[in-house]
Amino acid sequence: MSDVILLNGMAVEALIGVYDWERVAPRPLMLDLALSVDLSAAARSDDVQDTVDYAAVAACVTAVCAREQPQLLEALAGRICSALLAEFGAIDALTLTVHKPGILPNVNDVAIRLTRSRLSD
């Protein structure tokens, strides 16, 4: 599949972290999302029903980040991937990068990237 929907620089907040000082308030995260979707029908029809609703994807991601309170970025990313694959049947696969900026001294950004598909999830 070569068709991809990209949502880059999605700003969310999540209560996430291993240390006690990280568990007192939500912190900002940035997400980049690549969704593998067959866009041929939408390209022909110009009908939103033939694609994935970007706003609904963003709302799903935001809801997972607000609801979940894991310690690890890996766990949060896994839960986001699972939720997206469960809610949006048109998504064949996805790659999610979660950035946690400013968490380490002398490191601008820490990030993890997960790739999931219907076959692997």
mmCIF file of C-alpha atoms in Angstrom:
data_model
loop_
_atom_site.group_PDB
_atom_site.id
_atom_site.type_symbol
_atom_site.label_atom_id
_atom_site.label_comp_id
_atom_site.label_asym_id
_atom_site.label_seq_id
_atom_site.Cartn_x
_atom_site.Cartn_y
_atom_site.Cartn_z
ATOM 1 C CA MET A 1 0.000 0.000 0.000
ATOM 2 C CA SER A 2 1.479 3.322 -0.989
ATOM 3 C CA ASP A 3 -1.368 5.629 0.101
ATOM 4 C CA VAL A 4 -0.668 7.415 3.376
ATOM 5 C CA ILE A 5 -2.485 10.022 5.445
ATOM 6 C CA LEU A 6 -0.056 12.053 7.571
ATOM 7 C CA LEU A 7 -0.936 13.924 10.740
ATOM 8 C CA ASN A 8 2.264 15.615 11.911
ATOM 9 C CA GLY A 9 2.912 17.751 14.961
ATOM 10 C CA MET A 10 -0.267 16.781 16.821
ATOM 11 C CA ALA A 11 -0.109 18.458 20.248
ATOM 12 C CA VAL A 12 -1.620 16.500 23.148
ATOM 13 C CA GLU A 13 -1.199 16.335 26.890
ATOM 14 C CA ALA A 14 -0.820 13.181 28.955
ATOM 15 C CA LEU A 15 -0.043 12.240 32.513
ATOM 16 C CA ILE A 16 2.985 10.106 31.771
ATOM 17 C CA GLY A 17 6.293 9.307 33.374
ATOM 18 C CA VAL A 18 8.188 7.023 35.688
ATOM 19 C CA TYR A 19 9.255 9.574 38.300
ATOM 20 C CA ASP A 20 7.011 11.032 41.004
ATOM 21 C CA TRP A 21 7.606 14.587 39.751
ATOM 22 C CA GLU A 22 6.234 13.528 36.342
ATOM 23 C CA ARG A 23 3.021 12.168 37.858
ATOM 24 C CA VAL A 24 1.692 15.463 39.268
ATOM 25 C CA ALA A 25 0.431 17.083 36.074
ATOM 26 C CA PRO A 26 -0.043 16.269 32.400
ATOM 27 C CA ARG A 27 2.863 17.134 30.145
ATOM 28 C CA PRO A 28 2.868 18.163 26.511
ATOM 29 C CA LEU A 29 3.621 15.560 23.896
ATOM 30 C CA MET A 30 3.913 15.853 20.131
ATOM 31 C CA LEU A 31 2.772 13.049 17.844
ATOM 32 C CA ASP A 32 3.403 12.229 14.208
ATOM 33 C CA LEU A 33 1.069 9.708 12.640
ATOM 34 C CA ALA A 34 1.218 7.956 9.259
ATOM 35 C CA LEU A 35 -1.889 5.959 8.342
ATOM 36 C CA SER A 36 -1.745 3.426 5.514
ATOM 37 C CA VAL A 37 -5.146 3.642 3.864
ATOM 38 C CA ASP A 38 -6.395 2.804 0.379
ATOM 39 C CA LEU A 39 -7.272 6.276 -0.907
ATOM 40 C CA SER A 40 -8.196 5.275 -4.456
ATOM 41 C CA ALA A 41 -11.971 5.486 -3.860
ATOM 42 C CA ALA A 42 -11.683 8.933 -2.259
ATOM 43 C CA ALA A 43 -9.445 10.128 -5.077
ATOM 44 C CA ARG A 44 -12.133 9.123 -7.594
ATOM 45 C CA SER A 45 -15.249 10.164 -5.664
ATOM 46 C CA ASP A 46 -14.160 13.317 -3.811
ATOM 47 C CA ASP A 47 -16.414 12.007 -0.998
ATOM 48 C CA VAL A 48 -15.319 12.145 2.645
ATOM 49 C CA GLN A 49 -17.094 8.825 3.241
ATOM 50 C CA ASP A 50 -14.385 7.154 1.137
ATOM 51 C CA THR A 51 -11.499 8.190 3.356
ATOM 52 C CA VAL A 52 -10.590 8.346 7.055
ATOM 53 C CA ASP A 53 -11.954 11.344 8.962
ATOM 54 C CA TYR A 54 -8.808 13.197 10.097
ATOM 55 C CA ALA A 55 -10.659 15.037 12.849
ATOM 56 C CA ALA A 56 -12.041 11.760 14.226
ATOM 57 C CA VAL A 57 -8.531 10.266 14.248
ATOM 58 C CA ALA A 58 -7.193 13.293 16.136
ATOM 59 C CA ALA A 59 -10.098 13.105 18.602
ATOM 60 C CA CYS A 60 -9.445 9.400 19.223
ATOM 61 C CA VAL A 61 -5.750 10.054 19.891
ATOM 62 C CA THR A 62 -6.558 12.965 22.216
ATOM 63 C CA ALA A 63 -9.084 10.855 24.133
ATOM 64 C CA VAL A 64 -6.607 8.016 24.653
ATOM 65 C CA CYS A 65 -3.975 10.489 25.901
ATOM 66 C CA ALA A 66 -6.461 12.066 28.328
ATOM 67 C CA ARG A 67 -7.751 8.718 29.616
ATOM 68 C CA GLU A 68 -4.597 6.647 29.944
ATOM 69 C CA GLN A 69 -1.900 7.341 32.524
ATOM 70 C CA PRO A 70 0.945 4.944 31.777
ATOM 71 C CA GLN A 71 4.496 5.332 32.937
ATOM 72 C CA LEU A 72 6.112 4.618 29.580
ATOM 73 C CA LEU A 73 5.820 6.290 26.198
ATOM 74 C CA GLU A 74 5.900 2.806 24.719
ATOM 75 C CA ALA A 75 2.726 1.847 26.602
ATOM 76 C CA LEU A 76 0.875 5.013 25.605
ATOM 77 C CA ALA A 77 1.890 4.595 21.969
ATOM 78 C CA GLY A 78 0.750 0.975 21.994
ATOM 79 C CA ARG A 79 -2.643 1.948 23.381
ATOM 80 C CA ILE A 80 -3.052 4.691 20.770
ATOM 81 C CA CYS A 81 -2.201 2.259 17.963
ATOM 82 C CA SER A 82 -4.644 -0.335 19.277
ATOM 83 C CA ALA A 83 -7.437 2.230 19.615
ATOM 84 C CA LEU A 84 -6.933 3.542 16.075
ATOM 85 C CA LEU A 85 -6.903 0.081 14.517
ATOM 86 C CA ALA A 86 -10.018 -0.871 16.501
ATOM 87 C CA GLU A 87 -11.983 2.277 15.638
ATOM 88 C CA PHE A 88 -11.020 2.830 12.003
ATOM 89 C CA GLY A 89 -11.431 -0.236 9.829
ATOM 90 C CA ALA A 90 -9.994 1.518 6.768
ATOM 91 C CA ILE A 91 -6.559 1.815 8.415
ATOM 92 C CA ASP A 92 -4.439 -1.116 7.229
ATOM 93 C CA ALA A 93 -1.299 -0.096 9.131
ATOM 94 C CA LEU A 94 0.118 2.880 10.957
ATOM 95 C CA THR A 95 3.333 4.363 12.234
ATOM 96 C CA LEU A 96 3.168 6.543 15.337
ATOM 97 C CA THR A 97 5.994 8.653 16.722
ATOM 98 C CA VAL A 98 5.502 10.093 20.212
ATOM 99 C CA HIS A 99 7.817 12.947 21.200
ATOM 100 C CA LYS A 100 8.393 13.915 24.832
ATOM 101 C CA PRO A 101 10.415 17.120 24.472
ATOM 102 C CA GLY A 102 12.600 18.573 27.194
ATOM 103 C CA ILE A 103 12.507 15.532 29.468
ATOM 104 C CA LEU A 104 16.287 14.976 29.656
ATOM 105 C CA PRO A 105 18.946 17.588 30.259
ATOM 106 C CA ASN A 106 21.019 18.297 27.153
ATOM 107 C CA VAL A 107 18.530 16.376 24.973
ATOM 108 C CA ASN A 108 16.054 18.401 22.940
ATOM 109 C CA ASP A 109 13.611 15.556 22.350
ATOM 110 C CA VAL A 110 13.074 11.935 23.324
ATOM 111 C CA ALA A 111 10.788 9.972 21.027
ATOM 112 C CA ILE A 112 9.629 6.439 20.318
ATOM 113 C CA ARG A 113 8.172 5.082 17.101
ATOM 114 C CA LEU A 114 5.825 2.118 16.750
ATOM 115 C CA THR A 115 4.570 0.528 13.545
ATOM 116 C CA ARG A 116 1.480 -1.657 13.730
ATOM 117 C CA SER A 117 -0.762 -3.348 11.202
ATOM 118 C CA ARG A 118 -3.895 -5.421 11.268
ATOM 119 C CA LEU A 119 -1.744 -8.511 10.761
ATOM 120 C CA SER A 120 0.591 -7.759 13.692
ATOM 121 C CA ASP A 121 -1.893 -6.328 16.178
#
